[in-house]
Coordinates of C-alpha atoms in Angstrom, one line a residue:
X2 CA 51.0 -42.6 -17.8
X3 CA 48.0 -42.3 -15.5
X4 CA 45.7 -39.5 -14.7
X5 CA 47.4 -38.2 -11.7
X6 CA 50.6 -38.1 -13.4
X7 CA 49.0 -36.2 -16.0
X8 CA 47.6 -33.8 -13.3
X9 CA 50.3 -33.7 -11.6
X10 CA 52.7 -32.5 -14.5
X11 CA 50.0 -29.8 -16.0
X12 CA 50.1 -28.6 -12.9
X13 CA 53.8 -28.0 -12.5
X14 CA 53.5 -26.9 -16.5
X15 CA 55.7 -29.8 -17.7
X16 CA 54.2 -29.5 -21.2
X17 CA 56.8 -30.8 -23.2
X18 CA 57.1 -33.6 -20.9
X19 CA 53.7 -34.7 -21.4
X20 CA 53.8 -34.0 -25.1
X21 CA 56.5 -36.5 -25.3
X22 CA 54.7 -39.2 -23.5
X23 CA 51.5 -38.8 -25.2
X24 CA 53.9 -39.1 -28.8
X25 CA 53.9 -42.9 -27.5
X26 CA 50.7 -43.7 -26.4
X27 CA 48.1 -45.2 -29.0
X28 CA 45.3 -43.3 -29.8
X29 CA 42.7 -45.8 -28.3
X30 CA 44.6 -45.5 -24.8
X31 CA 45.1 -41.7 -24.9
X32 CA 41.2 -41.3 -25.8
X33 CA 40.5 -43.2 -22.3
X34 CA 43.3 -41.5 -20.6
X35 CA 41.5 -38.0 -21.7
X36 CA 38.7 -38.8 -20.4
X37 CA 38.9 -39.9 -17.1
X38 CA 40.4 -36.3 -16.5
X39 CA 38.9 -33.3 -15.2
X40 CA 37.5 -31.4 -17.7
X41 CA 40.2 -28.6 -17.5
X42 CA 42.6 -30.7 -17.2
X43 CA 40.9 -32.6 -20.5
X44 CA 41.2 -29.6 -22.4
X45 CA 44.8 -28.4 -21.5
X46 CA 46.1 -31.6 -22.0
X47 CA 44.4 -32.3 -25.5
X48 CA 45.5 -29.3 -26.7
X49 CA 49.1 -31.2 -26.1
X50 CA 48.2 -33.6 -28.7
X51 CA 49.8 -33.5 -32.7
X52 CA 47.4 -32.8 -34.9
X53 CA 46.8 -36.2 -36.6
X54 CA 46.7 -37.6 -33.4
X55 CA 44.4 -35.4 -31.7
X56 CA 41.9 -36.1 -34.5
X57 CA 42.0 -39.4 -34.0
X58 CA 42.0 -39.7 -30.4
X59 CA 38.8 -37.3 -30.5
X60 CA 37.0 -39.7 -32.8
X61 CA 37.5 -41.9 -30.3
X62 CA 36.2 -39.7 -26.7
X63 CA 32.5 -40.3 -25.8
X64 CA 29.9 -37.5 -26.9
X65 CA 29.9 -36.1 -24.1
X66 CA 33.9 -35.1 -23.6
X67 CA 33.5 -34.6 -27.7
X68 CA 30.8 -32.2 -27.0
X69 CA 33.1 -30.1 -24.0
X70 CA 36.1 -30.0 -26.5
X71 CA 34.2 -29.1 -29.5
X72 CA 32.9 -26.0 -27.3
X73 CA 36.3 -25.6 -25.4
X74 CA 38.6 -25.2 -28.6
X75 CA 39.0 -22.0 -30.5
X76 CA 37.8 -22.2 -34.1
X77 CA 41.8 -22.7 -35.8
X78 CA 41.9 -25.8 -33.3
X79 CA 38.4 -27.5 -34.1
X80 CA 39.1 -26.8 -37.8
X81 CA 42.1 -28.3 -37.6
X82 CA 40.7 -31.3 -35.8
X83 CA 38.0 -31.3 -38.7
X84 CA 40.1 -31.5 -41.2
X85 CA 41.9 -34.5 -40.5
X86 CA 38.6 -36.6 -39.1
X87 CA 37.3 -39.1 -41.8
X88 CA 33.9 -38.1 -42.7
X89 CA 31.9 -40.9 -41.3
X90 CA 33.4 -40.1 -38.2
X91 CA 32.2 -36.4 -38.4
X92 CA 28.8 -37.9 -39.3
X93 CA 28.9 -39.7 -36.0
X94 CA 30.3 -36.7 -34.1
X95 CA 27.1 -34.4 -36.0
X96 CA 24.6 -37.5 -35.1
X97 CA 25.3 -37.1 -31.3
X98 CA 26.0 -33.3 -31.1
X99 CA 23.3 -30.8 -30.0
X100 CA 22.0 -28.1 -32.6
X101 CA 24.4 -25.4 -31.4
X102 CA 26.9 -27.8 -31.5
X103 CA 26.5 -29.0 -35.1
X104 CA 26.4 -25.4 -36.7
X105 CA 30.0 -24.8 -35.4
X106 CA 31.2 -27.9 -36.3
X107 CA 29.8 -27.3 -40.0
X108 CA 31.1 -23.8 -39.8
X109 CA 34.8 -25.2 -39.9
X110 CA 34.2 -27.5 -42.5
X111 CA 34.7 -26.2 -46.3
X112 CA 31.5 -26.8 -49.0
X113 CA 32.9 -29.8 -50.2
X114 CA 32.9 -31.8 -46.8
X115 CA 29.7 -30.0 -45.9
X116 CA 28.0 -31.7 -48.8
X117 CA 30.0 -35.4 -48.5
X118 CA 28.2 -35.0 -44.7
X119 CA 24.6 -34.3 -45.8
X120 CA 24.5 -36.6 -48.1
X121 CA 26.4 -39.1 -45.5
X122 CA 23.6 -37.9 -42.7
X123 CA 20.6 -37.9 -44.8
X124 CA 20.5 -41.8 -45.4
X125 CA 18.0 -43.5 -42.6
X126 CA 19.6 -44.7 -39.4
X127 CA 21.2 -48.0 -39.1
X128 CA 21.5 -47.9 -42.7
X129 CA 25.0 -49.1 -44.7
X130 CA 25.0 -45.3 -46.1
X131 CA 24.6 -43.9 -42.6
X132 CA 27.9 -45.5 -42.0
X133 CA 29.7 -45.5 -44.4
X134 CA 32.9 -43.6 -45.3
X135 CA 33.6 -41.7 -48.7
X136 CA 37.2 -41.6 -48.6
X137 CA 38.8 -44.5 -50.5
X138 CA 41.2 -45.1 -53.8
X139 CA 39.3 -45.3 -56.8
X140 CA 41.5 -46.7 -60.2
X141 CA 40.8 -46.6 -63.9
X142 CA 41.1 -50.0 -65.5
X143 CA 43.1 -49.1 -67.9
X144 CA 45.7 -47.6 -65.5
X145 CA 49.0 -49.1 -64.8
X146 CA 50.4 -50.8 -61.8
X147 CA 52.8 -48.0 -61.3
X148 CA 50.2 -45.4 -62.1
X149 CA 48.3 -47.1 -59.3
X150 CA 51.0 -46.7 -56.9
X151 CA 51.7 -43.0 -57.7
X152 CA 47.9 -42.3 -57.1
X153 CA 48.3 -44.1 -53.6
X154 CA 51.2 -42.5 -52.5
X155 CA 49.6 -39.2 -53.5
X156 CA 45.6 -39.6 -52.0
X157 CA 46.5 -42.4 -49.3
X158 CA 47.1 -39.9 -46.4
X159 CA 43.0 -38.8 -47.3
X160 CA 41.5 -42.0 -47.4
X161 CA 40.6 -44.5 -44.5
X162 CA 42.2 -47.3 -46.8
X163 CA 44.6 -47.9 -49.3
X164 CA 44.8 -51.5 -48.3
X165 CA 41.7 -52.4 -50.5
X166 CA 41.6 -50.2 -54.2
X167 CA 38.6 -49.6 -56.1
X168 CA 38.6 -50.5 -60.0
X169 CA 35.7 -47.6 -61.5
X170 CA 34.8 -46.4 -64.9
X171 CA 31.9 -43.8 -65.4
X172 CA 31.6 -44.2 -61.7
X173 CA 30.4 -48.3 -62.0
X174 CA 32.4 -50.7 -59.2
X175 CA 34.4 -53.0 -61.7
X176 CA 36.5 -54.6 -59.5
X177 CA 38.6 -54.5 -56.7
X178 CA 42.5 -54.8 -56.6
X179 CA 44.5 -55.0 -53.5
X180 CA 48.1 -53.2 -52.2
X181 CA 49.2 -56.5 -52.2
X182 CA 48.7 -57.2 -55.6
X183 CA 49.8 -54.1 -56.9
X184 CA 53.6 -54.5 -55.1
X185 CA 54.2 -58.2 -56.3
X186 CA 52.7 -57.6 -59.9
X187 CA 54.7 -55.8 -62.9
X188 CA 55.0 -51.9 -63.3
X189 CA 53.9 -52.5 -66.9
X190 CA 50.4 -54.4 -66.0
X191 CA 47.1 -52.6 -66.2
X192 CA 45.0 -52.6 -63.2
X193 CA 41.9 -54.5 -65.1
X194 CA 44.5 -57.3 -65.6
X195 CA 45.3 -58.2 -62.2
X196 CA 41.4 -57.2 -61.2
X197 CA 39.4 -59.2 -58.9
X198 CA 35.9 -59.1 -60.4
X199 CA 34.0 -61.5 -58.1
X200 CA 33.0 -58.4 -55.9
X201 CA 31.1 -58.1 -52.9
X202 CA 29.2 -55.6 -52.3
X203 CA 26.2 -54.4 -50.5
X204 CA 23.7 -51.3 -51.2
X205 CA 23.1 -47.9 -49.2
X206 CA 20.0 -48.7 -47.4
X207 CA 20.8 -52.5 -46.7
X208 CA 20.6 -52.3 -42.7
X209 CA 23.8 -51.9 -40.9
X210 CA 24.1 -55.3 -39.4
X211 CA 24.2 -57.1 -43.1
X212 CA 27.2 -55.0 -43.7
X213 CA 29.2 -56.4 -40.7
X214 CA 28.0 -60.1 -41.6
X215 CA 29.6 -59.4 -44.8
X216 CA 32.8 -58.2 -43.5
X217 CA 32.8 -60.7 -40.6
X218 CA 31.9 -64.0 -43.5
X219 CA 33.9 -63.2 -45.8
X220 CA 37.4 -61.6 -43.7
X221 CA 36.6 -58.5 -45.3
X222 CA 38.8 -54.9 -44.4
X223 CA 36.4 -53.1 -46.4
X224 CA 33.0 -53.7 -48.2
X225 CA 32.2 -51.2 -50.9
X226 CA 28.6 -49.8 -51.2
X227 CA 26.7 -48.7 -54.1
X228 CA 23.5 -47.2 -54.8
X229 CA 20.2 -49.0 -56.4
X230 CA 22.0 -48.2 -60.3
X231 CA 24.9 -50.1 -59.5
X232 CA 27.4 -47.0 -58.8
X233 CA 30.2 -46.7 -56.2
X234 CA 29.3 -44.5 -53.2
X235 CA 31.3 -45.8 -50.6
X236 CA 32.6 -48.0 -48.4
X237 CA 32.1 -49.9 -45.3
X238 CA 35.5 -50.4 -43.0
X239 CA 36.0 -53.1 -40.6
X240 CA 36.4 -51.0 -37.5
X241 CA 32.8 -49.6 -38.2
X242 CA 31.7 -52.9 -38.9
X243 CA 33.0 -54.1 -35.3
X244 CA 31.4 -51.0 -34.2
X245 CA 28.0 -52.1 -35.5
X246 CA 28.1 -55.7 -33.6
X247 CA 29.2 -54.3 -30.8
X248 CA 26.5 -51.9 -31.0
X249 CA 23.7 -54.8 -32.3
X250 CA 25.6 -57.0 -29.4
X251 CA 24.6 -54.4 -26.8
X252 CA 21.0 -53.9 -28.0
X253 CA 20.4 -57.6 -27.7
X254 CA 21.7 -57.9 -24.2
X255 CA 19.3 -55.2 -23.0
X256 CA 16.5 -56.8 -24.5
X257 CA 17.6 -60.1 -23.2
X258 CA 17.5 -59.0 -20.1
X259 CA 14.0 -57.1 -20.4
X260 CA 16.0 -53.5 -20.3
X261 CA 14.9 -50.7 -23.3
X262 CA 18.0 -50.4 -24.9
X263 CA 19.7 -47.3 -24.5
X264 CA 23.3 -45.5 -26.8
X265 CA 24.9 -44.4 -23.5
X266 CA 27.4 -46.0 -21.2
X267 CA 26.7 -47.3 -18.2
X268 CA 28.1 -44.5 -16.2
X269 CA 27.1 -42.0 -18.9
X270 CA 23.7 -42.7 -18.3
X271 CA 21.5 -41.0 -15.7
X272 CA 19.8 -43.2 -12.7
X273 CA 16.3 -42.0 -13.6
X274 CA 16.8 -43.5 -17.3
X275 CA 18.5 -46.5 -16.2
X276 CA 14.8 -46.3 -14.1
X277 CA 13.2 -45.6 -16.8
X278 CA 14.5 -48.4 -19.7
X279 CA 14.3 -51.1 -16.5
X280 CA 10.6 -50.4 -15.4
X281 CA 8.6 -50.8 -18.5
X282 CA 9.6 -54.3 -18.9
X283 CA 9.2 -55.2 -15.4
X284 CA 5.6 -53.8 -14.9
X285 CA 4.9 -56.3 -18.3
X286 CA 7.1 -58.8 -16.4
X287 CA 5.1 -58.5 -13.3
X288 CA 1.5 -58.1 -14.8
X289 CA 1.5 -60.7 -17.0
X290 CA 2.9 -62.9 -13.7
X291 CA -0.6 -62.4 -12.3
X292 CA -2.0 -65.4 -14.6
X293 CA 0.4 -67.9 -12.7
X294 CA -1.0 -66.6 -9.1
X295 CA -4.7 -67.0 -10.7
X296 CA -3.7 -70.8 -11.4
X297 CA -2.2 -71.3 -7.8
X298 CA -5.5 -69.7 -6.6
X299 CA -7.5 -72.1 -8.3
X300 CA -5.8 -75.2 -6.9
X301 CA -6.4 -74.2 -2.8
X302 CA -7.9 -77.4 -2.1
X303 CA -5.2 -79.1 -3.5
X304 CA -2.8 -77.4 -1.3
X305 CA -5.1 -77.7 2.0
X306 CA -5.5 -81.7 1.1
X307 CA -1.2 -82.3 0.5
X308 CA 0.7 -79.3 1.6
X309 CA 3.7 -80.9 0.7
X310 CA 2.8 -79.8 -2.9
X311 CA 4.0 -76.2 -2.2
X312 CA 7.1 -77.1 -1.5
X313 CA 8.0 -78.2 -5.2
X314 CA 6.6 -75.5 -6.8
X315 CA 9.9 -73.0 -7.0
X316 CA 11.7 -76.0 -8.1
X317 CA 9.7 -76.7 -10.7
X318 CA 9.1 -73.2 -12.2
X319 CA 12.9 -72.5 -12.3
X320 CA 14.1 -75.7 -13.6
X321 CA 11.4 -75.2 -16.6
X322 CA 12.3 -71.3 -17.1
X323 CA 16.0 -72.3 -16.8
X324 CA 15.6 -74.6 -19.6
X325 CA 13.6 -72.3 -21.6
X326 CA 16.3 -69.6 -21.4
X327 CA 18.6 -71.6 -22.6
X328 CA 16.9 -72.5 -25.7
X329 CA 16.1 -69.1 -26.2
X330 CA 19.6 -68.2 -26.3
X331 CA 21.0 -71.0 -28.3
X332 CA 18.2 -70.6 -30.9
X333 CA 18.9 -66.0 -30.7
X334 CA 22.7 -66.7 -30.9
X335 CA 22.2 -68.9 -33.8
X336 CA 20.2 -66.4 -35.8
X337 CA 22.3 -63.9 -34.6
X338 CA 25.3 -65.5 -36.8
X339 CA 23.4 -66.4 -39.8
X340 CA 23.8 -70.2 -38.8
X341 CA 19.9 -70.8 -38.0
X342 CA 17.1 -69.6 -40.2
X343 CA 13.5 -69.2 -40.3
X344 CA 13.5 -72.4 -42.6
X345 CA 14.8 -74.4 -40.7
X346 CA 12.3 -73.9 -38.2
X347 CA 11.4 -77.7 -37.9
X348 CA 14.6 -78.9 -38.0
X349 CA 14.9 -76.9 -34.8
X350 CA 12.0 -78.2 -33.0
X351 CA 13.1 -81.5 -33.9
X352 CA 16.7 -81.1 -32.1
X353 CA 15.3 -79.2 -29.2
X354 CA 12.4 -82.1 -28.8
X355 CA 16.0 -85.0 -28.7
X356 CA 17.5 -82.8 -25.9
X357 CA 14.2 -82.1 -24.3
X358 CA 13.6 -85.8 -23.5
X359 CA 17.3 -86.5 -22.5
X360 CA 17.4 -83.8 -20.5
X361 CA 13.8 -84.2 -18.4
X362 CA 14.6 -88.0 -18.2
X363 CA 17.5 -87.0 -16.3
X364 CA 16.1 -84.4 -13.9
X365 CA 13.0 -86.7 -13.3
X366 CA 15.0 -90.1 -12.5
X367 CA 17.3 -87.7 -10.3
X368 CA 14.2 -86.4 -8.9
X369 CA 12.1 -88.7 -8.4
X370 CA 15.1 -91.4 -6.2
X371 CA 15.4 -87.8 -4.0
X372 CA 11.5 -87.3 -3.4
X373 CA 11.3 -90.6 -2.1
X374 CA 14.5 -91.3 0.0
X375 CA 13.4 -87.9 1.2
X376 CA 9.6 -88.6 1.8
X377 CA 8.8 -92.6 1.6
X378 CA 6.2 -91.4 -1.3
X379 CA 6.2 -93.3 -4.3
X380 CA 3.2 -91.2 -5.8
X381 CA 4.9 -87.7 -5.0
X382 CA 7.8 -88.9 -6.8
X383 CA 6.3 -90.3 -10.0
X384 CA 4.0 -86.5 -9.9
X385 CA 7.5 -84.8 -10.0
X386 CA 9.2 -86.6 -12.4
X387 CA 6.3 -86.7 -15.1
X388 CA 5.7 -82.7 -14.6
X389 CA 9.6 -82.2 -14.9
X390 CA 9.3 -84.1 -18.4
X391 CA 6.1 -82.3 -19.5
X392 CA 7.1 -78.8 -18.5
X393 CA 10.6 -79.4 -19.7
X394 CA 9.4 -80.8 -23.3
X395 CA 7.0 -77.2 -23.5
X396 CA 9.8 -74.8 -22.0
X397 CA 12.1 -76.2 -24.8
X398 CA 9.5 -75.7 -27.5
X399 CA 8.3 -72.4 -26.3
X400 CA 12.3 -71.0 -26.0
X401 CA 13.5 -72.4 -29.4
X402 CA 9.9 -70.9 -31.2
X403 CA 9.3 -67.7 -29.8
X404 CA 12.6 -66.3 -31.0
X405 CA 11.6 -67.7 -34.3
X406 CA 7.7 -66.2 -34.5
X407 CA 9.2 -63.0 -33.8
X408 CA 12.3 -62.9 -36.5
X409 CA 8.8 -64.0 -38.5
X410 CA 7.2 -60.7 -37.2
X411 CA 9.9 -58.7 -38.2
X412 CA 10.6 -58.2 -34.6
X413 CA 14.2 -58.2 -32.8
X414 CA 14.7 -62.2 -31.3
X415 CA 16.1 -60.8 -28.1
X416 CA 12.9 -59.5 -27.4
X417 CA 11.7 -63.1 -26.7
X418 CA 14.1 -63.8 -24.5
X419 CA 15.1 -65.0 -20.8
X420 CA 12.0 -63.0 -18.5
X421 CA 9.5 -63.0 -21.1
X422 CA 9.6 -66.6 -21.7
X423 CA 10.2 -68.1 -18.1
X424 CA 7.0 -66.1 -17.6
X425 CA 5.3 -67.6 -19.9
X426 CA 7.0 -71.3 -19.0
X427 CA 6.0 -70.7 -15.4
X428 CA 2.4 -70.2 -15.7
X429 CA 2.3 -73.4 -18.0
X430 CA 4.7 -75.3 -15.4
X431 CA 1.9 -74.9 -12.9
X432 CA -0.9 -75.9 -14.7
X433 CA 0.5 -79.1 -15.7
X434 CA 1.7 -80.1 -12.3
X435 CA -1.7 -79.2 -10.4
X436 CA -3.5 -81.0 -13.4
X437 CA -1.2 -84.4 -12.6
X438 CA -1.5 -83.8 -9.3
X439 CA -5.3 -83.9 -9.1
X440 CA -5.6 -86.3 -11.1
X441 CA -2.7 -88.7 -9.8
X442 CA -4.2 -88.0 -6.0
X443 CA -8.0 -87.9 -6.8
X444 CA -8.1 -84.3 -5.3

């Protein structure tokens, strides 16, 4: 169903109609659906939606169309919306809500859930607790398979889970035991028999990102979290954990591409702030450019003796800041994955050094038969193809390093990435090729 169908039939009140059609659309499509409506038509049409369905599919709208239904619905229909949200997704909805906003939500919650989300909002952001959800099964050890199975079949509808079981006693995380292993084993068993004790686990104020390492090494559907003495708090699902990368994905993008990163959408966000994450960068960008055009200035006789030199200049400064980018995003991507390390630092520099000289042996020789087939010049060739090598050999040093110094800073890699460093490589490509040519020419 498309939005001018849906249009179409609100507007001829086919309600039923589109109440049947929206019983067989998933949630994640319906969500998108919603909101590429007009907001009346938003409202009147989400109001269409069953209950457990709604509160799903408005866990899954942007802030913005969360923020127009939120103020759209009467209080029995955003309380009944409440009540069947998981809590961490309420924490997200309270995390991007205005103040106004907020206080109606938490007026529609009970005590209970009003504490579970205070607690759940006052761990720092991009913390494991921040993100976390409190809703899972919890078993006693000594509790029997078929006890187990009762206690699913009676809490599962509240949990985000039942998949993965939690084994506690005096609230310590014993063990896990899985649905799985609860069907195929006997009635009779105890849950601490057929246990897994080899847990993983990860604390509250762990940063987000290790939690979606964790789930994505080890094929986790949920990682349970626990507090500096060792107790159960929570739990970390994999769809918040895809949510995370995503999210850490995005952020590195932007900063590879010398954009502030910014929680909006594309479309959601205004033209002045796409302005306004874009500039900052570029004014650095363009500033710290002004070193280069000091080193071009300084070589003016060279150019007024061989004005040929000029010509090879772009060539050279993209081929070096090409390389260096793509160092840089090897050597990001690789500590982005947890396959490179700040250890293995040398081992890095030794690789990139191997593919540095294969690599500006290749572009020189190619180089160097063009420049003089081209020009007759023997000279002008041999000046290219040793600055190719050179400024290669530094671009791929200076792109597999930087990313490096700055995990060593405690800074985000992405930050050294693509403009910064061809900035840097071009200045340095220039010095070394006026310094070979003056003193390959005698200028």
């Amino acid at each position: 169903m498309t939005e001018k169908e849906v249009c179409e039939l609100l507007e001829r009140k086919q309600y039923k109609v589109i109440k049947e059609s929206f019983a067989d659309i998933n949630e994640v499509d319906l969500a998108e659906l919603l909101e590429r409506l007009p907001e009346k038509q938003m409202i009147m049409a989400f109001r269409l939606i069953g209950k457990e369905e709604g509160a799903e599919t408005f866990s899954l709208m942007e802030p913005k169309q969360q923020q127009i239904l939120v103020e759209a619905l009467t209080e029995r229909e955003l309380k009944a919306v409440l009540d069947e949200m998981f809590l961490d997704d309420t924490a997200d909805l309270l995390e991007e809500m205005p103040a106004n906003v907020v206080e109606r939500i938490l007026a529609n919650t009970d005590l209970d859930t009003r504490r579970q989300l205070n607690q759940l909002l006052s761990y720092p952001e991009d913390s494991v607790g921040s993100i976390m959800t409190v809703e899972y099964v919890d078993l006693k050890p000594e509790m029997t398979v078929r006890d187990s199975l009762e206690k699913i079949r009676r809490v599962g509808i509240d949990s985000e889970t039942i998949y993965t079981c939690y084994v506690i006693r005096n609230k310590k995380l014993l063990g896990i035991v899985t649905a799985k292993a609860l069907l195929i084993s006997d009635e009779r068993k105890t849950v601490e028999e057929i246990m897994e004790s080899n847990i993983i686990s990860i604390n509250t104020h762990d940063d987000q990102e290790a939690a979606a390492k964790l789930v994505r090494k080890y094929g986790l559907l949920a990682l349970p979290v626990v507090d500096k003495e060792g107790c159960m708090v929570g739990i970390v699902t994999v769809d918040d954990a895809m949510e995370v990368m995503q999210d850490e994905t995005t952020e590195d993008i932007a900063l590879m591409a010398a954009i502030a990163p910014s929680e909006d959408s594309y479309f959601g966000t205004s033209v002045f702030r796409h302005a306004r994450n874009r500039i900052v960068w570029l004014l650095i960008l363009m500033l710290s450019a002004t070193f280069t055009g000091i080193i071009i200035t300084k070589y003016e006789n060279a150019f007024a003796a061989i004005p040929l030199l000029v010509s090879f200049i772009p060539m050279l400064m993209d081929t070096s800041g090409n390389c260096g980018s793509q160092s840089a995003t090897l050597i990001i991507r690789g500590m982005a994955i947890d396959e490179i390390h700040l250890k293995d630092v040398a081992r890095v520099v030794w690789k990139e050094m191997r593919v540095a000289v294969l690599v500006s042996t290749t572009l020189a020789v190619v180089n160097g038969i063009r420049i003089f087939v081209m020009y007759g010049d023997v000279r002008m060739a041999v000046l290219i193809g040793l600055t190719l090598v050179c400024t290669i050999t530094l671009a791929e040093l200076i792109g597999c390093t930087l990313p490096m110094l700055a995990k060593k800073c405690r800074l985000d890699p992405a930050i050294m990435a693509a403009p910064l460093i061809t900035t840097c490589v071009d200045a340095a490509a220039i010095l070394i090729y006026f310094s070979i040519a003056t003193s390959l020419f005698k200028l």
